[in-house]
Short mmCIF file of C-alpha atoms and ligand atoms in Angstrom, two decimals:
data_model
loop_
_atom_site.label_atom_id
_atom_site.label_comp_id
_atom_site.label_asym_id
_atom_site.label_seq_id
_atom_site.Cartn_x
_atom_site.Cartn_y
_atom_site.Cartn_z
CA MET A 1 -21.41 -35.72 48.51
CA LEU A 2 -23.08 -32.86 46.81
CA HIS A 3 -21.51 -33.67 43.52
CA THR A 4 -23.17 -37.01 43.38
CA THR A 5 -26.74 -35.78 44.20
CA VAL A 6 -29.20 -36.08 41.49
CA VAL A 7 -30.35 -32.36 40.71
CA GLY A 8 -33.73 -31.18 39.45
CA ASN A 9 -32.74 -31.87 35.71
CA GLY A 10 -32.21 -35.47 36.36
CA SER A 11 -28.48 -35.40 35.90
CA SER A 12 -25.88 -35.68 38.70
CA LYS A 13 -24.16 -32.37 37.53
CA THR A 14 -25.54 -29.04 38.37
CA ILE A 15 -24.55 -27.73 34.80
CA THR A 16 -25.32 -29.68 31.74
CA LEU A 17 -26.01 -29.12 27.95
CA ASP A 18 -29.65 -28.67 28.65
CA ASN A 19 -29.21 -25.87 31.29
CA MET A 20 -26.20 -24.06 30.22
CA ASN A 21 -25.72 -20.84 28.53
CA PRO A 22 -27.21 -21.56 24.94
CA ASN A 23 -24.99 -18.81 23.44
CA ILE A 24 -21.73 -20.68 24.21
CA LYS A 25 -23.18 -23.64 22.57
CA THR A 26 -23.98 -21.74 19.54
CA MET A 27 -20.60 -20.04 18.95
CA GLU A 28 -18.09 -21.68 16.81
CA TYR A 29 -14.44 -20.97 16.21
CA ALA A 30 -13.23 -22.88 13.18
CA VAL A 31 -9.48 -21.80 13.58
CA ARG A 32 -9.37 -24.33 16.32
CA GLY A 33 -12.38 -26.47 15.15
CA PRO A 34 -12.38 -30.17 14.37
CA LEU A 35 -9.79 -30.35 11.84
CA VAL A 36 -7.19 -28.97 14.28
CA ILE A 37 -8.34 -31.54 16.79
CA ARG A 38 -8.10 -34.16 14.13
CA ALA A 39 -4.49 -32.93 13.21
CA THR A 40 -3.37 -33.20 16.89
CA GLU A 41 -4.62 -36.76 17.01
CA ILE A 42 -2.62 -37.43 13.77
CA GLU A 43 0.58 -35.84 15.32
CA LYS A 44 0.02 -38.30 18.34
CA GLU A 45 -0.68 -41.37 15.94
CA LEU A 46 2.61 -40.39 13.98
CA SER A 47 4.73 -40.13 17.28
CA ALA A 48 3.40 -43.68 18.10
CA GLY A 49 4.60 -45.05 15.06
CA SER A 50 1.52 -45.15 13.11
CA LYS A 51 2.59 -45.30 9.16
CA LYS A 52 0.91 -42.54 6.89
CA PRO A 53 1.58 -41.28 3.56
CA PHE A 54 3.45 -38.29 5.38
CA THR A 55 5.78 -37.85 8.23
CA GLU A 56 4.72 -34.45 9.90
CA VAL A 57 1.52 -32.26 10.19
CA ILE A 58 1.97 -28.84 8.76
CA LYS A 59 -0.33 -26.57 10.72
CA ALA A 60 -1.13 -23.84 8.23
CA ASN A 61 -4.59 -23.41 10.09
CA ILE A 62 -3.53 -20.34 12.37
CA GLY A 63 -1.93 -17.19 12.37
CA ASP A 64 0.80 -18.22 14.79
CA ALA A 65 4.17 -17.30 13.36
CA HIS A 66 6.64 -18.68 16.09
CA ALA A 67 4.64 -22.15 16.11
CA MET A 68 5.75 -22.31 12.30
CA GLY A 69 9.43 -21.50 13.33
CA GLN A 70 9.87 -17.81 13.18
CA LYS A 71 12.40 -16.55 15.38
CA PRO A 72 11.58 -13.89 18.07
CA ILE A 73 12.86 -10.62 17.76
CA THR A 74 16.04 -10.20 19.92
CA PHE A 75 15.37 -6.80 21.44
CA ILE A 76 11.92 -8.06 22.47
CA ARG A 77 13.16 -11.11 24.08
CA GLN A 78 16.18 -9.51 25.73
CA VAL A 79 13.71 -6.81 27.40
CA LEU A 80 11.57 -9.44 28.44
CA ALA A 81 14.38 -11.53 30.11
CA LEU A 82 15.45 -8.45 32.02
CA ILE A 83 12.03 -7.49 33.45
CA SER A 84 11.27 -11.31 34.32
CA PHE A 85 14.58 -11.52 36.32
CA PRO A 86 15.89 -8.05 36.84
CA GLU A 87 18.91 -9.18 38.69
CA LEU A 88 20.14 -9.59 35.07
CA ILE A 89 20.32 -6.00 34.60
CA ASP A 90 23.55 -5.60 36.35
CA THR A 91 25.25 -8.92 35.40
CA VAL A 92 24.32 -9.52 31.60
CA ASN A 93 26.21 -8.35 28.66
CA PHE A 94 22.95 -6.86 26.90
CA PRO A 95 23.04 -3.57 25.07
CA SER A 96 22.50 -0.46 26.95
CA ASP A 97 19.24 0.54 25.45
CA VAL A 98 17.72 -2.93 26.42
CA LYS A 99 18.70 -2.25 29.93
CA ALA A 100 17.23 1.22 29.65
CA LYS A 101 14.05 -0.15 28.53
CA ALA A 102 13.68 -2.82 30.97
CA ARG A 103 14.28 -0.09 33.80
CA SER A 104 11.57 2.04 32.36
CA ILE A 105 9.30 -0.71 32.33
CA LEU A 106 10.03 -1.85 35.80
CA GLY A 107 9.61 1.75 36.79
CA GLY A 108 6.22 1.63 35.67
CA CYS A 109 5.45 -1.66 37.57
CA LYS A 110 4.13 -1.54 41.21
CA GLY A 111 6.73 -2.54 43.39
CA GLY A 112 9.02 -2.52 40.61
CA SER A 113 8.05 -6.10 39.48
CA ALA A 114 6.42 -7.35 36.48
CA GLY A 115 4.42 -9.84 38.70
CA SER A 116 2.52 -7.00 40.17
CA TYR A 117 -1.05 -6.10 38.77
CA SER A 118 -0.84 -3.02 36.50
CA ASP A 119 -3.66 -0.53 36.27
CA SER A 120 -6.66 -2.12 34.22
CA ALA A 121 -5.89 0.13 31.21
CA GLY A 122 -2.11 -0.65 31.43
CA ILE A 123 1.02 0.80 32.60
CA GLU A 124 1.05 4.50 32.11
CA VAL A 125 4.44 4.82 30.30
CA ILE A 126 3.47 2.19 27.75
CA ARG A 127 0.07 3.83 26.87
CA GLN A 128 2.15 6.91 26.61
CA HIS A 129 4.44 5.29 24.12
CA ALA A 130 1.59 3.64 22.10
CA SER A 131 0.08 7.20 21.67
CA GLU A 132 3.41 8.49 20.52
CA TYR A 133 3.65 5.79 18.09
CA ILE A 134 0.22 6.24 16.61
CA THR A 135 0.87 9.94 16.30
CA LYS A 136 4.01 9.22 14.27
CA ARG A 137 2.17 6.49 12.26
CA ASP A 138 -0.71 9.01 11.48
CA GLY A 139 1.68 11.68 10.23
CA GLY A 140 1.45 13.85 13.51
CA ILE A 141 -2.12 13.52 14.01
CA PRO A 142 -2.44 13.66 18.06
CA SER A 143 -3.30 10.64 19.85
CA ASN A 144 -4.17 10.68 23.71
CA PRO A 145 -2.65 8.20 26.05
CA ASP A 146 -6.21 8.44 27.95
CA ASP A 147 -7.65 6.80 24.82
CA ILE A 148 -5.27 3.88 24.95
CA ILE A 149 -6.32 0.65 26.67
CA LEU A 150 -3.75 -1.95 26.72
CA CYS A 151 -5.59 -5.43 26.55
CA ALA A 152 -4.28 -9.31 26.43
CA GLY A 153 -4.38 -9.51 22.82
CA ALA A 154 -6.43 -7.55 20.41
CA SER A 155 -9.20 -10.27 21.05
CA GLU A 156 -9.81 -9.08 24.58
CA GLY A 157 -10.03 -5.27 23.45
CA ILE A 158 -12.46 -6.14 20.75
CA ARG A 159 -14.69 -8.29 23.09
CA ALA A 160 -14.52 -5.54 25.61
CA THR A 161 -16.03 -3.05 23.04
CA LEU A 162 -18.56 -5.37 21.36
CA LYS A 163 -19.89 -6.15 25.06
CA LEU A 164 -20.97 -2.61 25.64
CA PHE A 165 -23.56 -2.98 22.99
CA ILE A 166 -25.19 -5.91 24.30
CA GLU A 167 -29.11 -5.14 24.38
CA GLN A 168 -30.62 -6.54 27.62
CA ASP A 169 -34.24 -5.61 27.08
CA ALA A 170 -35.95 -8.37 25.37
CA SER A 171 -38.68 -6.11 24.17
CA HIS A 172 -36.27 -4.49 21.89
CA PRO A 173 -34.74 -5.77 18.85
CA PRO A 174 -31.23 -6.85 19.40
CA THR A 175 -28.29 -4.62 18.59
CA GLY A 176 -26.79 -5.50 15.14
CA CYS A 177 -23.08 -5.52 14.11
CA LEU A 178 -22.10 -5.54 10.43
CA ILE A 179 -19.10 -7.77 9.97
CA PRO A 180 -17.24 -8.68 6.69
CA ILE A 181 -17.91 -12.26 5.10
CA PRO A 182 -15.42 -13.98 5.10
CA GLN A 183 -14.47 -12.80 8.49
CA TYR A 184 -12.14 -13.71 11.34
CA PRO A 185 -14.28 -16.00 13.48
CA LEU A 186 -13.67 -14.14 16.64
CA TYR A 187 -16.37 -11.79 15.63
CA SER A 188 -18.88 -14.45 14.78
CA ALA A 189 -18.05 -16.50 17.88
CA SER A 190 -18.18 -13.18 20.07
CA LEU A 191 -21.36 -11.95 18.43
CA ALA A 192 -23.12 -15.26 19.07
CA GLU A 193 -21.93 -15.34 22.91
CA TYR A 194 -23.40 -11.83 23.28
CA SER A 195 -26.55 -12.18 21.55
CA ILE A 196 -25.71 -9.59 19.19
CA TYR A 197 -27.22 -9.79 15.77
CA GLN A 198 -24.65 -10.69 12.95
CA ALA A 199 -25.23 -8.83 9.72
CA GLY A 200 -22.64 -10.20 7.14
CA TYR A 201 -21.70 -8.00 4.25
CA PHE A 202 -20.01 -9.98 1.33
CA LEU A 203 -16.60 -8.92 0.28
CA ASP A 204 -16.28 -9.05 -3.36
CA GLU A 205 -13.90 -11.60 -4.56
CA SER A 206 -14.07 -10.90 -8.19
CA ARG A 207 -12.53 -7.37 -7.43
CA GLY A 208 -9.79 -8.67 -5.03
CA TRP A 209 -12.03 -8.72 -2.01
CA ALA A 210 -12.98 -5.27 -2.17
CA LEU A 211 -15.29 -3.60 0.10
CA ASP A 212 -18.24 -2.51 -1.96
CA ILE A 213 -20.44 0.28 -0.33
CA LYS A 214 -23.52 -0.92 -2.24
CA GLU A 215 -23.04 -4.21 -0.50
CA LEU A 216 -22.74 -2.52 2.94
CA GLU A 217 -26.10 -0.77 2.00
CA ARG A 218 -27.92 -3.79 1.06
CA THR A 219 -26.70 -5.41 4.26
CA LEU A 220 -27.94 -2.78 6.31
CA LYS A 221 -31.22 -2.44 4.78
CA GLU A 222 -31.87 -6.19 5.32
CA ALA A 223 -30.54 -6.33 8.79
CA LYS A 224 -32.80 -3.40 9.94
CA THR A 225 -35.64 -5.72 9.56
CA LYS A 226 -34.01 -7.83 12.27
CA CYS A 227 -32.13 -5.79 14.64
CA VAL A 228 -30.87 -2.10 15.38
CA PRO A 229 -27.44 -1.99 13.51
CA ARG A 230 -25.15 0.06 15.73
CA MET A 231 -21.56 -1.19 14.84
CA LEU A 232 -19.22 -1.89 11.79
CA VAL A 233 -16.33 -3.97 11.81
CA VAL A 234 -13.58 -3.47 9.26
CA ILE A 235 -10.72 -5.81 9.12
CA ASN A 236 -7.62 -4.07 7.28
CA PRO A 237 -5.60 -5.70 6.14
CA GLY A 238 -8.13 -8.52 5.80
CA ASN A 239 -8.08 -11.71 7.62
CA PRO A 240 -8.75 -14.34 6.06
CA THR A 241 -8.81 -12.43 2.78
CA GLY A 242 -5.58 -10.51 2.64
CA GLN A 243 -6.79 -7.33 0.92
CA VAL A 244 -5.72 -3.89 1.79
CA LEU A 245 -8.27 -1.20 1.63
CA THR A 246 -7.30 1.92 -0.48
CA ARG A 247 -7.86 5.35 1.16
CA GLU A 248 -10.82 6.20 -1.05
CA ASN A 249 -12.59 2.95 0.06
CA ILE A 250 -11.95 3.90 3.72
CA GLU A 251 -13.34 7.37 3.25
CA GLU A 252 -16.48 5.95 1.58
CA ILE A 253 -16.85 3.49 4.58
CA ILE A 254 -16.47 6.39 7.08
CA LYS A 255 -19.13 8.34 5.32
CA PHE A 256 -21.35 5.37 5.05
CA ALA A 257 -20.94 4.95 9.05
CA TYR A 258 -21.47 8.48 9.73
CA ASN A 259 -24.75 8.35 7.60
CA GLU A 260 -26.00 5.58 9.31
CA ARG A 261 -24.59 6.33 12.78
CA LEU A 262 -22.58 3.31 13.20
CA PHE A 263 -19.73 2.77 15.72
CA ILE A 264 -16.63 1.64 13.85
CA LEU A 265 -14.33 -1.06 14.92
CA ALA A 266 -11.34 -0.87 12.93
CA ASP A 267 -9.30 -4.13 13.38
CA GLU A 268 -5.86 -3.14 12.27
CA VAL A 269 -3.72 -5.91 13.74
CA TYR A 270 -1.97 -6.49 10.40
CA GLN A 271 -0.90 -2.91 9.94
CA ASP A 272 2.61 -3.88 9.45
CA ASN A 273 1.73 -6.76 7.09
CA VAL A 274 1.51 -5.13 3.76
CA TYR A 275 3.40 -6.55 0.87
CA ALA A 276 1.90 -5.71 -2.50
CA ASP A 277 3.04 -3.03 -4.66
CA GLY A 278 1.05 -0.01 -4.66
CA SER A 279 -0.76 -1.20 -1.25
CA LYS A 280 -0.44 0.99 1.58
CA PHE A 281 -1.91 0.81 5.03
CA HIS A 282 -4.16 3.71 5.89
CA SER A 283 -5.46 3.75 9.62
CA PHE A 284 -9.08 4.65 9.83
CA LYS A 285 -8.27 7.33 12.65
CA LYS A 286 -6.02 9.31 10.23
CA VAL A 287 -8.49 9.20 7.36
CA MET A 288 -11.23 10.13 9.71
CA MET A 289 -9.18 12.96 11.09
CA GLU A 290 -8.02 14.17 7.67
CA MET A 291 -11.51 14.15 6.41
CA GLY A 292 -12.44 16.89 9.00
CA SER A 293 -15.63 17.85 10.39
CA PRO A 294 -18.23 16.16 11.00
CA TYR A 295 -16.22 12.81 10.54
CA ASN A 296 -13.54 13.75 12.88
CA GLY A 297 -16.15 13.63 15.77
CA MET A 298 -17.14 9.99 15.07
CA GLU A 299 -16.77 7.24 17.45
CA LEU A 300 -13.89 4.79 16.60
CA ALA A 301 -12.10 1.93 18.37
CA SER A 302 -9.07 0.36 16.53
CA TYR A 303 -6.91 -2.36 17.57
CA PHE A 304 -3.37 -3.45 17.44
CA SER A 305 -1.59 -6.43 18.64
CA THR A 306 1.82 -8.11 19.32
CA SER A 307 0.51 -11.08 17.66
CA LYS A 308 1.12 -10.21 14.04
CA GLY A 309 3.38 -7.76 12.08
CA TYR A 310 7.00 -9.03 12.36
CA MET A 311 6.94 -9.96 15.88
CA GLY A 312 4.53 -12.87 15.91
CA GLU A 313 4.41 -12.81 19.67
CA CYS A 314 1.03 -14.47 20.09
CA GLY A 315 1.45 -16.13 23.17
CA LEU A 316 2.59 -13.22 25.21
CA ARG A 317 -1.10 -11.71 24.82
CA GLY A 318 -0.15 -8.12 23.91
CA GLY A 319 -2.43 -5.57 22.44
CA TYR A 320 -4.10 -2.21 22.70
CA SER A 321 -7.23 -0.31 21.61
CA GLU A 322 -7.34 3.15 20.79
CA VAL A 323 -10.97 4.31 21.56
CA ILE A 324 -11.61 7.89 20.40
CA ASN A 325 -14.70 10.14 20.74
CA MET A 326 -16.57 7.70 23.00
CA ASP A 327 -19.17 9.33 25.41
CA ALA A 328 -17.07 10.03 28.52
CA LYS A 329 -19.55 8.27 30.75
CA VAL A 330 -19.67 5.19 28.45
CA LYS A 331 -15.90 5.21 28.32
CA ALA A 332 -15.86 5.11 32.15
CA MET A 333 -18.03 2.07 31.92
CA LEU A 334 -15.70 0.36 29.50
CA LEU A 335 -12.75 1.01 32.03
CA LYS A 336 -15.04 -0.13 34.96
CA SER A 337 -15.70 -3.42 33.16
CA ILE A 338 -12.15 -4.15 32.33
CA SER A 339 -11.28 -3.38 35.77
CA ALA A 340 -13.10 -6.54 36.73
CA LYS A 341 -10.53 -8.58 34.68
CA LEU A 342 -7.82 -6.57 36.89
CA CYS A 343 -5.14 -6.05 33.97
CA PRO A 344 -3.57 -7.58 30.78
CA THR A 345 -0.52 -9.56 31.39
CA VAL A 346 2.36 -7.24 32.27
CA LEU A 347 4.91 -9.36 29.88
CA GLY A 348 2.38 -8.76 26.99
CA GLN A 349 2.35 -4.95 27.74
CA ALA A 350 6.27 -5.07 27.92
CA ALA A 351 6.26 -6.72 24.60
CA MET A 352 3.81 -4.00 23.28
CA ASP A 353 6.04 -1.37 24.77
CA CYS A 354 8.97 -2.75 22.44
CA VAL A 355 6.85 -2.47 19.46
CA VAL A 356 5.62 1.08 19.83
CA ASP A 357 8.77 2.31 21.26
CA PRO A 358 11.41 0.39 19.22
CA PRO A 359 15.21 0.92 19.19
CA LYS A 360 15.95 4.30 17.50
CA PRO A 361 18.75 5.02 14.84
CA ASN A 362 22.19 5.10 16.84
CA ASP A 363 20.83 2.99 19.67
CA PRO A 364 23.04 -0.07 20.02
CA SER A 365 20.21 -2.38 19.39
CA TYR A 366 18.77 -0.55 16.33
CA ASP A 367 20.89 -2.47 13.49
CA LEU A 368 19.99 -5.86 14.74
CA PHE A 369 16.31 -5.01 15.24
CA ILE A 370 16.01 -3.39 11.85
CA GLN A 371 17.70 -6.37 10.24
CA GLU A 372 15.38 -9.01 11.91
CA LYS A 373 12.23 -6.98 11.34
CA THR A 374 13.08 -6.40 7.64
CA ALA A 375 14.08 -9.99 7.17
CA VAL A 376 10.72 -11.11 8.46
CA LEU A 377 8.63 -8.85 6.72
CA LYS A 378 10.61 -9.56 3.34
CA SER A 379 10.24 -13.22 3.67
CA LEU A 380 6.46 -12.98 4.31
CA ALA A 381 6.11 -10.85 1.35
CA SER A 382 7.99 -13.29 -0.91
CA ARG A 383 5.80 -16.25 0.64
CA ALA A 384 2.75 -14.17 -0.14
CA THR A 385 3.68 -14.06 -3.65
CA MET A 386 4.54 -17.68 -3.92
CA ILE A 387 1.50 -19.18 -2.26
CA ALA A 388 -0.85 -17.24 -4.62
CA ASP A 389 1.06 -17.99 -7.78
CA THR A 390 1.46 -21.49 -6.93
CA PHE A 391 -2.51 -21.85 -6.18
CA ASN A 392 -2.99 -19.94 -9.53
CA SER A 393 -1.10 -22.69 -11.26
CA ILE A 394 -3.37 -25.41 -10.11
CA PRO A 395 -6.42 -26.11 -12.40
CA GLY A 396 -9.47 -25.48 -10.21
CA ILE A 397 -7.96 -23.11 -7.60
CA LYS A 398 -8.03 -19.42 -7.85
CA CYS A 399 -6.38 -17.12 -5.49
CA ASN A 400 -6.53 -13.49 -5.27
CA PRO A 401 -3.15 -11.64 -4.49
CA VAL A 402 -2.33 -11.66 -1.03
CA GLN A 403 -1.73 -7.81 -0.51
CA GLY A 404 -1.43 -8.05 3.25
CA ALA A 405 -2.01 -10.03 6.54
CA MET A 406 -0.93 -13.71 6.68
CA TYR A 407 -3.37 -15.70 4.69
CA ALA A 408 -4.39 -16.86 1.27
CA PHE A 409 -8.14 -17.65 0.79
CA PRO A 410 -8.29 -19.49 -2.46
CA ARG A 411 -11.47 -20.66 -4.20
CA ILE A 412 -11.69 -24.19 -5.22
CA THR A 413 -14.01 -25.93 -7.57
CA ILE A 414 -14.99 -29.20 -5.74
CA PRO A 415 -16.49 -31.81 -8.09
CA GLN A 416 -20.16 -32.66 -7.72
CA LYS A 417 -19.31 -36.29 -6.78
CA ALA A 418 -17.23 -34.93 -3.99
CA ILE A 419 -20.14 -32.47 -2.93
CA ASP A 420 -22.60 -35.49 -2.90
CA ALA A 421 -19.93 -37.54 -0.66
CA ALA A 422 -19.60 -34.72 1.69
CA LYS A 423 -23.45 -34.52 2.03
CA ALA A 424 -23.63 -38.25 2.67
CA LYS A 425 -21.18 -37.49 5.62
CA GLY A 426 -23.17 -34.58 6.86
CA GLN A 427 -20.13 -32.50 6.02
CA GLN A 428 -19.64 -29.14 4.18
CA PRO A 429 -17.99 -29.86 0.96
CA ASP A 430 -14.93 -27.54 1.78
CA ALA A 431 -14.51 -29.22 5.08
CA PHE A 432 -14.71 -32.57 3.44
CA TYR A 433 -12.05 -31.40 1.06
CA ALA A 434 -9.95 -30.16 3.92
CA PHE A 435 -10.13 -33.36 6.08
CA ASP A 436 -9.24 -35.43 2.93
CA LEU A 437 -6.17 -33.24 2.54
CA LEU A 438 -5.15 -33.57 6.15
CA GLU A 439 -5.43 -37.45 6.07
CA ASN A 440 -3.57 -37.71 2.67
CA THR A 441 -0.79 -35.12 3.13
CA GLY A 442 -0.65 -33.98 6.84
CA ILE A 443 -1.51 -30.32 5.77
CA CYS A 444 -3.94 -28.71 8.15
CA ILE A 445 -5.91 -25.75 6.61
CA VAL A 446 -9.33 -24.15 7.61
CA PRO A 447 -12.29 -24.80 5.44
CA GLY A 448 -14.06 -21.49 4.01
CA SER A 449 -17.17 -22.43 5.61
CA GLY A 450 -15.59 -21.47 9.04
CA PHE A 451 -15.22 -17.80 7.83
CA GLY A 452 -18.40 -17.52 5.74
CA GLN A 453 -18.29 -17.42 1.96
CA TYR A 454 -20.72 -16.53 -0.74
CA PRO A 455 -23.28 -19.30 -1.14
CA GLY A 456 -22.33 -22.02 -3.56
CA THR A 457 -18.57 -21.10 -3.34
CA TYR A 458 -15.83 -23.02 -1.70
CA HIS A 459 -12.80 -21.85 -0.18
CA PHE A 460 -10.11 -22.66 2.22
CA ARG A 461 -7.68 -20.51 4.37
CA THR A 462 -4.02 -21.37 4.50
CA THR A 463 -1.51 -19.19 6.42
CA ILE A 464 1.58 -17.99 4.63
CA LEU A 465 3.55 -18.82 7.82
CA PRO A 466 5.26 -22.13 7.22
CA GLN A 467 8.94 -21.22 6.66
CA PRO A 468 9.96 -21.01 3.01
CA GLU A 469 11.53 -24.55 2.70
CA LYS A 470 8.40 -26.05 4.48
CA LEU A 471 5.97 -23.87 2.42
CA LYS A 472 7.54 -25.15 -0.89
CA ILE A 473 7.05 -28.78 0.23
CA MET A 474 3.64 -27.86 1.41
CA LEU A 475 2.63 -26.45 -1.90
CA ASP A 476 4.01 -29.38 -3.82
CA LYS A 477 2.02 -31.74 -1.73
CA PHE A 478 -1.21 -29.58 -2.13
CA LYS A 479 -0.84 -29.61 -5.81
CA ASP A 480 -0.47 -33.43 -6.01
CA PHE A 481 -3.29 -33.85 -3.77
CA HIS A 482 -5.75 -31.48 -5.55
CA VAL A 483 -5.06 -33.14 -8.82
CA GLN A 484 -5.89 -36.53 -7.26
CA PHE A 485 -8.86 -35.28 -5.34
CA VAL A 486 -10.32 -33.94 -8.67
CA ALA A 487 -9.59 -37.12 -10.57
CA ARG A 488 -11.02 -39.35 -7.65
CA TYR A 489 -14.42 -37.51 -7.71
CA SER A 490 -14.62 -36.84 -11.50
C1 PLP B 1 -8.02 -9.98 12.19
C2 PLP B 1 -7.64 -10.39 13.61
N1 PLP B 1 -7.99 -9.73 14.70
C3 PLP B 1 -7.73 -9.99 15.90
C4 PLP B 1 -6.95 -11.08 16.08
C5 PLP B 1 -6.58 -11.43 17.71
O1 PLP B 1 -5.25 -11.55 17.90
P1 PLP B 1 -4.65 -11.37 19.48
O2 PLP B 1 -5.63 -11.48 20.25
O3 PLP B 1 -3.89 -12.52 19.41
O4 PLP B 1 -4.02 -9.93 19.36
C6 PLP B 1 -6.47 -11.89 15.00
C7 PLP B 1 -5.82 -13.04 15.29
O5 PLP B 1 -5.51 -13.84 14.45
C8 PLP B 1 -6.90 -11.51 13.83
O6 PLP B 1 -6.56 -12.25 12.74
#
């Protein structure tokens, strides 16, 4: 009965667009926005027999490798199979190191089952492995398992950290957070949700999406008139921009953050995805520690994920954050806040364990593991080059090298007539372009406006994830489309 009663706001519903949390209405997440909704509709239309100029939708909108045909890494899936159904351990013919790992993870699970809740920060043995992995990655700089918090994908860890900074006192200016523009929309969406002021610093497209300290200074100065800047987000390697920061650049960023008392969130989920000759991943933690005092005492949260790299296990929701030098009492609050979510998925934690403690030389799974890992990364590297080269061969499209991560973010010249047509439809010109591309070719990309871009410039983001054969078909179709689009609106 209650739900049919008309409540105070004149609606039969207790929650309506007028009285719901306005921050949720403000937040946008382009990677799963209207283009993707339309792409899914088109897929249904195609399967219902509708005739189109193409036979399939190519979803190049989201960094989801398995969805684009990448095969899982055998070692990870064998371990998951055993921990999901432990009876197999004694019956199935899997390598002994797979069985040992499954036993070790199950040993860390309460009741010996992956179906039990774990500690909120994650299973202890996995946090231990993560800290050993970081120590090795950073050339021996120690990592403490107590600083590792496993999370259901990096997204959850990032959001847990951001939330700590919400300013509740309306008489104070809001907290501000510096984020790159273009950025991965998890940041803009979460900041909007938490009423944290977004201060965007532009990456320099003309210098391969470099992060310029002068631009950070400009952004900070402007932000200080509207908020109290307390956080700096750096995505390295970059999404959607694919750049890999140099060590010198990271040092400059750390000095800037130190001088301005900013908490650094280093989003390093693409740390294994570095392709370009001369590019190398440097973790913020390592650089900070090597810079010595006073920088080695700075607060830092860095993030890693099972979703990216060579494993691409997005749906398992595995990730961790390493939080260093945080005030002990605040850290206790962070742990309390995540405890309200009970724990990250245990299967996601198990996948993370396989990544941070993979087979070692002489282990029976080692050769296959290395073979599969290398093949994925090699193929991604060749796709990164193929995609940038092809876009650069199309008049009116310009693409920086894809040094790392999983995306290209080319700049497009959109004819004035198309800009006018977009305005008439109430669309951003790059969204207009992307919809036209989708309807004519079945290729689903994300318009640059979903990530933020320098005013007056237009871009799109495509992943490099379609398998090589499909990527070639996609790029050929793209080329034809762009030429026709420009001709149509010239
Ligand atoms: C830069 C960046 N950070 C974080 C994430 C979130 O990854 P997940 O929550 O799947 O670990 C992504 C996903 O695409 C990303 O690109």
